[in-house]
Amino acid sequence: MDGKPVVSPLWYLFVAFLIFWAMQIYLAPKVNEITYSEFKTALTGGKIEEVSISGNTIKGLMKPETSNAEKITFVTVRVDDKDLVSELSARGVKYKGEVETTWLRDLLMFWVFPLILMLGAWSFIAKRMGGGVGGVMSIGKSRAKLYVEMETKVTFNDVAGIDEAKEELLEIIEFLRTPEKFQRLGGRIPKGVLLVGAPGTGKTLLAKAVAGEAKVSFLTISGSDFVEMFVGVGAARVRDLFAQAQEKAPCIIFIDELDAVGRARGMGVFGGDQERDQTLNQLLAEMDGFDTRKGVIIMAATNRPEVLDPALLRPGRFDRQVVVDRPDLKGREEILKVHIKNVKIGSDVDLKVIAARTPGFVGADLANVVNEAALLSARRDKEYVSMAEFEEAIDRVIGGLEKKKRVMNKKEKEITAYHESGHALVAEFLPNADKVHKISIIPRGVAALGYTLQLPTEDRYLMTKSELLDRLAVLLGGRVAEELTFQEVSTGAQNDLQRATDIARSMVKEFGMSEKLGLVTFEKERRPLFLDVSGTPSKEYSEETARDIDREIKRIIDETYEKVKGILSGHKDTLEKLAKRLLEKEAIDKEELREIVYGKKEEKETKSEAEGVR
Ligand code: ADP
Ligand code: ZN
């Protein structure tokens, strides 16, 4: 569909040329080609009336056999004949010399024709390769890669299992529908929404659904399309994209794979990637200079928020972030329901069972399962899809996913269940820890997902010592639970330990919370949160102090560890009950957790959302 306006005129030209050529041959006066000897015979026989002699040929008129017939036009190849002219004069034949006009033919033959042929072949190849001639011919115009849908037919009903994300987008829809009303009521106009989640969780689908629900146009481009070989092209494309969005407002711009353009600047190996940096700068500038009142929302998707340039996440840019989680058991069932709508299903099919068999699957995987199952049934000439086909389809899809290492095996799942239960119980039993909001063992794929969504919260630096100690304890809870249950530990706690150590170190070095070292700050300023610049900061203390600091950190962690061990050993039954339930349901909310821990439903104040400890 791209390239078309460029390719077709070329072909029209080519065809027109062929027709023109054929007509020339067909309509040209009939010329008899004769040999030179025939010509000489005719000449001696007095048959030749007139000739015109050019470099290579002799053309002329010959008298017909019978006097009332038409004269014959002839042509012959000229040979070296010194006496020709005198002979023609002697016989009274009119003759004239002529310079052959071959330039037009030469031009056509040797220039225009091959050129057209080459252009034709090239455009054909280019089209085959998928680039489209448009991409080359209109460098800077993103039209070749930009897809515009005036009306996506997708609605929120097509998106299932990610209700939290849907809820957060309701406001955006509201705004797109009635921007004026929204402004009158004083709503802060959103500009950019970043959808964060693993591939296939439905980010694109969600963005389309927002456009569909709000009945606005949907412009989509992939971040990788911005990154071109030539410096400046990406930036030009960004400019073009925003210009088009202004024209089509109200609309949604959706940038898939934002990380392809949005990586932190100046991080390239050899002094940075100029082209990408330029493109990103352009994007930031466009977002800043953008008038939201026209009703344009920029949405973007990424599964690697941690590599994004922090500038992208500042207010007025992608300051809203929506997590698109992997669906839990219930969510998977809902998604399956959406996808079997157009499939004939046998009565033995139980979507609950299918959902239970597909932990870790994202929406795209489930769509794949339904599709595979339908294909299998078709191959077997069945009228409807039965459970057997679903079972087989699941196995196939799992096989594909295992190669990509995206599903947990049973043992991993069990360990994770105990690990998470450990975190949750410790948080529940410690007075100063943030209360648990939800526990889940649905693999998140991206380890950094939870991390980035806890954007540097200010209160982190306004915490009391006991709060910090309890947070430390919660972090250790996962590992201790593993130890108590399996008598060994997994690598899954590595990130927890890292964070625990960070907290302990901050307590000693920054906050002066160690009795031994006292009210001293050893660190001048905090390092940037996103970029862990390696290289030790210049120390301003002696080796001995450094050793003391290390000892203090270790002491804090060791003491906390013992405390956690005490808590969890005392509630081993609860730990097991919780882990078992988690294994079964994959996700447990706060009410259910309380019920398991305290035996009955109990309304308790929740202090804040739990952090995504893993
Ligand atoms: P992403 O953009 O997150 O990689 P997509 O939106 O492209 O994922 O999802 C690919 C396909 O998977 C969708 O077109 C849809 O058929 C299916 N799908 C993914 N998530 C969901 C969901 N939550 N509900 C229904 N279908 C889904
Ligand atoms: Zn953990």
CSV table of N, CA, C and O and ligand atoms in Angstrom, one decimal, residues 154 156-163 166 195-208 254 256-257 301-303 324-325 327 331 334-336 338-339 362-368, ligand 1:
chain,number,residue,atom,x,y,z
A,154,VAL,N,-11.5,-1.4,17.4
A,154,VAL,CA,-11.3,-2.0,18.7
A,154,VAL,C,-11.9,-1.3,19.9
A,154,VAL,O,-11.9,-0.1,19.9
A,156,PHE,N,-13.0,-1.5,24.3
A,156,PHE,CA,-12.5,-2.1,25.6
A,156,PHE,C,-13.0,-3.5,25.8
A,156,PHE,O,-12.4,-4.3,26.5
A,157,ASN,N,-14.0,-3.9,25.1
A,157,ASN,CA,-14.5,-5.3,25.2
A,157,ASN,C,-13.5,-6.3,24.6
A,157,ASN,O,-13.6,-7.4,24.9
A,158,ASP,N,-12.7,-5.8,23.7
A,158,ASP,CA,-11.7,-6.7,23.1
A,158,ASP,C,-10.5,-6.9,23.9
A,158,ASP,O,-9.6,-7.7,23.6
A,159,VAL,N,-10.4,-6.0,24.9
A,159,VAL,CA,-9.2,-6.1,25.8
A,159,VAL,C,-9.7,-6.7,27.1
A,159,VAL,O,-10.6,-6.2,27.8
A,160,ALA,N,-9.1,-7.8,27.5
A,160,ALA,CA,-9.5,-8.5,28.8
A,160,ALA,C,-8.3,-8.7,29.7
A,160,ALA,O,-7.2,-8.7,29.3
A,161,GLY,N,-8.7,-9.0,30.9
A,161,GLY,CA,-7.6,-9.4,31.9
A,161,GLY,C,-6.7,-8.4,32.4
A,161,GLY,O,-5.8,-8.7,33.1
A,162,ILE,N,-6.8,-7.2,31.9
A,162,ILE,CA,-5.9,-6.1,32.4
A,162,ILE,C,-6.7,-4.9,32.8
A,162,ILE,O,-6.5,-3.8,32.3
A,163,ASP,N,-7.6,-5.2,33.7
A,163,ASP,CA,-8.6,-4.2,34.2
A,163,ASP,C,-8.0,-3.0,34.8
A,163,ASP,O,-8.4,-1.9,34.6
A,166,LYS,N,-6.8,-0.7,32.1
A,166,LYS,CA,-8.0,-0.1,31.5
A,166,LYS,C,-8.6,1.0,32.3
A,166,LYS,O,-8.9,2.1,31.7
A,195,LEU,N,2.9,3.0,28.3
A,195,LEU,CA,2.5,1.6,28.7
A,195,LEU,C,3.7,0.7,28.9
A,195,LEU,O,4.5,0.6,28.0
A,196,VAL,N,3.8,0.2,30.1
A,196,VAL,CA,4.9,-0.6,30.4
A,196,VAL,C,4.5,-2.1,30.6
A,196,VAL,O,3.6,-2.3,31.4
A,197,GLY,N,5.1,-3.0,29.9
A,197,GLY,CA,4.8,-4.4,30.0
A,197,GLY,C,5.5,-5.3,29.1
A,197,GLY,O,6.0,-4.8,28.0
A,198,ALA,N,5.5,-6.5,29.4
A,198,ALA,CA,6.1,-7.5,28.5
A,198,ALA,C,5.5,-7.6,27.1
A,198,ALA,O,4.3,-7.2,27.0
A,199,PRO,N,6.2,-8.1,26.2
A,199,PRO,CA,5.7,-8.2,24.8
A,199,PRO,C,4.4,-9.1,24.8
A,199,PRO,O,4.4,-10.1,25.5
A,200,GLY,N,3.4,-8.6,24.1
A,200,GLY,CA,2.2,-9.5,23.9
A,200,GLY,C,1.2,-9.3,25.0
A,200,GLY,O,0.2,-10.0,25.0
A,201,THR,N,1.4,-8.4,25.9
A,201,THR,CA,0.5,-8.2,27.0
A,201,THR,C,-0.7,-7.4,26.6
A,201,THR,O,-1.7,-7.2,27.3
A,202,GLY,N,-0.6,-6.8,25.3
A,202,GLY,CA,-1.8,-6.1,24.8
A,202,GLY,C,-1.6,-4.6,24.9
A,202,GLY,O,-2.6,-3.9,24.9
A,203,LYS,N,-0.4,-4.1,24.8
A,203,LYS,CA,-0.2,-2.6,24.9
A,203,LYS,C,-0.8,-2.0,23.6
A,203,LYS,O,-1.5,-1.0,23.7
A,204,THR,N,-0.4,-2.5,22.5
A,204,THR,CA,-0.9,-1.9,21.2
A,204,THR,C,-2.4,-2.0,21.2
A,204,THR,O,-3.1,-1.0,20.8
A,205,LEU,N,-2.9,-3.2,21.6
A,205,LEU,CA,-4.4,-3.4,21.6
A,205,LEU,C,-5.1,-2.3,22.5
A,205,LEU,O,-6.1,-1.8,22.1
A,206,LEU,N,-4.5,-2.1,23.6
A,206,LEU,CA,-5.0,-1.2,24.6
A,206,LEU,C,-5.1,0.3,24.0
A,206,LEU,O,-6.1,1.0,24.1
A,207,ALA,N,-4.0,0.6,23.4
A,207,ALA,CA,-3.9,2.0,22.8
A,207,ALA,C,-5.0,2.1,21.7
A,207,ALA,O,-5.6,3.1,21.6
A,208,LYS,N,-5.1,1.1,20.9
A,208,LYS,CA,-6.1,1.1,19.8
A,208,LYS,C,-7.5,1.2,20.4
A,208,LYS,O,-8.4,1.9,19.9
A,254,PHE,N,0.6,6.7,18.6
A,254,PHE,CA,1.1,5.6,19.4
A,254,PHE,C,2.5,5.2,18.9
A,254,PHE,O,2.7,4.9,17.7
A,256,ASP,N,5.3,2.6,19.3
A,256,ASP,CA,5.7,1.3,19.8
A,256,ASP,C,7.2,1.2,20.0
A,256,ASP,O,7.9,2.0,19.3
A,257,GLU,N,7.7,0.4,20.8
A,257,GLU,CA,9.1,0.2,21.1
A,257,GLU,C,9.8,1.6,21.3
A,257,GLU,O,10.7,1.9,20.6
A,301,ALA,N,4.8,2.6,24.1
A,301,ALA,CA,4.9,1.3,24.7
A,301,ALA,C,6.4,0.9,24.9
A,301,ALA,O,7.2,1.2,24.0
A,302,THR,N,6.7,0.2,26.0
A,302,THR,CA,8.0,-0.3,26.1
A,302,THR,C,8.0,-1.5,27.1
A,302,THR,O,7.1,-1.6,27.9
A,303,ASN,N,8.9,-2.3,26.9
A,303,ASN,CA,9.1,-3.4,27.9
A,303,ASN,C,10.4,-3.2,28.7
A,303,ASN,O,10.8,-4.0,29.4
A,324,VAL,N,1.1,-2.7,32.3
A,324,VAL,CA,0.3,-3.7,31.7
A,324,VAL,C,0.9,-5.1,32.1
A,324,VAL,O,1.8,-5.5,31.5
A,325,ASP,N,0.2,-5.6,33.2
A,325,ASP,CA,0.8,-6.8,33.7
A,325,ASP,C,0.4,-8.1,32.9
A,325,ASP,O,-0.5,-8.1,32.1
A,327,PRO,N,-1.5,-11.4,32.7
A,327,PRO,CA,-2.8,-11.7,33.3
A,327,PRO,C,-2.7,-12.8,34.3
A,327,PRO,O,-1.9,-13.7,34.1
A,331,GLY,N,-7.8,-13.4,34.7
A,331,GLY,CA,-7.5,-12.6,33.6
A,331,GLY,C,-7.4,-13.5,32.3
A,331,GLY,O,-7.9,-13.1,31.2
A,334,GLU,N,-10.6,-14.6,31.1
A,334,GLU,CA,-11.3,-13.5,30.4
A,334,GLU,C,-10.8,-13.3,29.0
A,334,GLU,O,-11.5,-13.1,28.0
A,335,ILE,N,-9.5,-13.4,28.8
A,335,ILE,CA,-8.9,-13.2,27.5
A,335,ILE,C,-9.3,-14.3,26.6
A,335,ILE,O,-9.6,-14.1,25.4
A,336,LEU,N,-9.3,-15.5,27.1
A,336,LEU,CA,-9.7,-16.7,26.3
A,336,LEU,C,-11.1,-16.5,25.8
A,336,LEU,O,-11.5,-16.7,24.7
A,338,VAL,N,-12.6,-13.7,25.1
A,338,VAL,CA,-12.6,-12.8,24.0
A,338,VAL,C,-12.2,-13.5,22.7
A,338,VAL,O,-12.8,-13.3,21.7
A,339,HIS,N,-11.2,-14.4,22.8
A,339,HIS,CA,-10.7,-14.9,21.6
A,339,HIS,C,-11.5,-16.1,21.0
A,339,HIS,O,-11.4,-16.4,19.8
A,362,VAL,N,0.8,-14.6,28.1
A,362,VAL,CA,0.3,-13.2,27.9
A,362,VAL,C,-0.9,-13.3,26.9
A,362,VAL,O,-1.1,-14.4,26.3
A,363,GLY,N,-1.6,-12.2,26.7
A,363,GLY,CA,-2.7,-12.2,25.8
A,363,GLY,C,-2.4,-12.8,24.4
A,363,GLY,O,-3.1,-13.6,23.8
A,364,ALA,N,-1.2,-12.4,23.9
A,364,ALA,CA,-0.8,-12.8,22.6
A,364,ALA,C,-0.6,-14.4,22.5
A,364,ALA,O,-1.0,-15.0,21.6
A,365,ASP,N,-0.1,-14.9,23.6
A,365,ASP,CA,0.1,-16.4,23.7
A,365,ASP,C,-1.2,-17.1,23.7
A,365,ASP,O,-1.4,-18.1,23.1
A,366,LEU,N,-2.2,-16.5,24.4
A,366,LEU,CA,-3.5,-17.1,24.5
A,366,LEU,C,-4.3,-17.1,23.2
A,366,LEU,O,-4.9,-18.0,22.8
A,367,ALA,N,-4.1,-15.9,22.5
A,367,ALA,CA,-4.7,-15.8,21.2
A,367,ALA,C,-4.1,-16.9,20.3
A,367,ALA,O,-4.8,-17.5,19.5
A,368,ASN,N,-2.8,-17.1,20.5
A,368,ASN,CA,-2.1,-18.1,19.7
A,368,ASN,C,-2.7,-19.5,20.0
A,368,ASN,O,-2.8,-20.3,19.1
B,1,ADP,P1,2.0,-5.7,22.8
B,1,ADP,O1,1.7,-4.4,22.0
B,1,ADP,O2,1.9,-5.5,24.3
B,1,ADP,O3,3.2,-6.4,22.4
B,1,ADP,P2,-0.3,-6.6,21.3
B,1,ADP,O4,-1.3,-5.5,21.7
B,1,ADP,O5,0.4,-6.4,20.0
B,1,ADP,O6,0.8,-6.7,22.5
B,1,ADP,O7,-1.0,-8.0,21.4
B,1,ADP,C1,-1.0,-8.9,20.4
B,1,ADP,C2,-2.3,-9.6,20.3
B,1,ADP,O8,-2.5,-10.4,21.4
B,1,ADP,C3,-3.5,-8.7,20.2
B,1,ADP,O9,-3.8,-8.3,18.9
B,1,ADP,C4,-4.6,-9.6,20.8
B,1,ADP,O10,-5.1,-10.4,19.8
B,1,ADP,C5,-3.9,-10.4,21.8
B,1,ADP,N1,-4.0,-9.9,23.1
B,1,ADP,C6,-2.9,-9.4,23.8
B,1,ADP,N2,-3.4,-9.0,25.0
B,1,ADP,C7,-4.7,-9.1,25.1
B,1,ADP,C8,-5.7,-8.9,26.0
B,1,ADP,N3,-5.4,-8.3,27.2
B,1,ADP,N4,-7.0,-9.2,25.7
B,1,ADP,C9,-7.3,-9.7,24.5
B,1,ADP,N5,-6.4,-10.0,23.6
B,1,ADP,C10,-5.1,-9.7,23.8
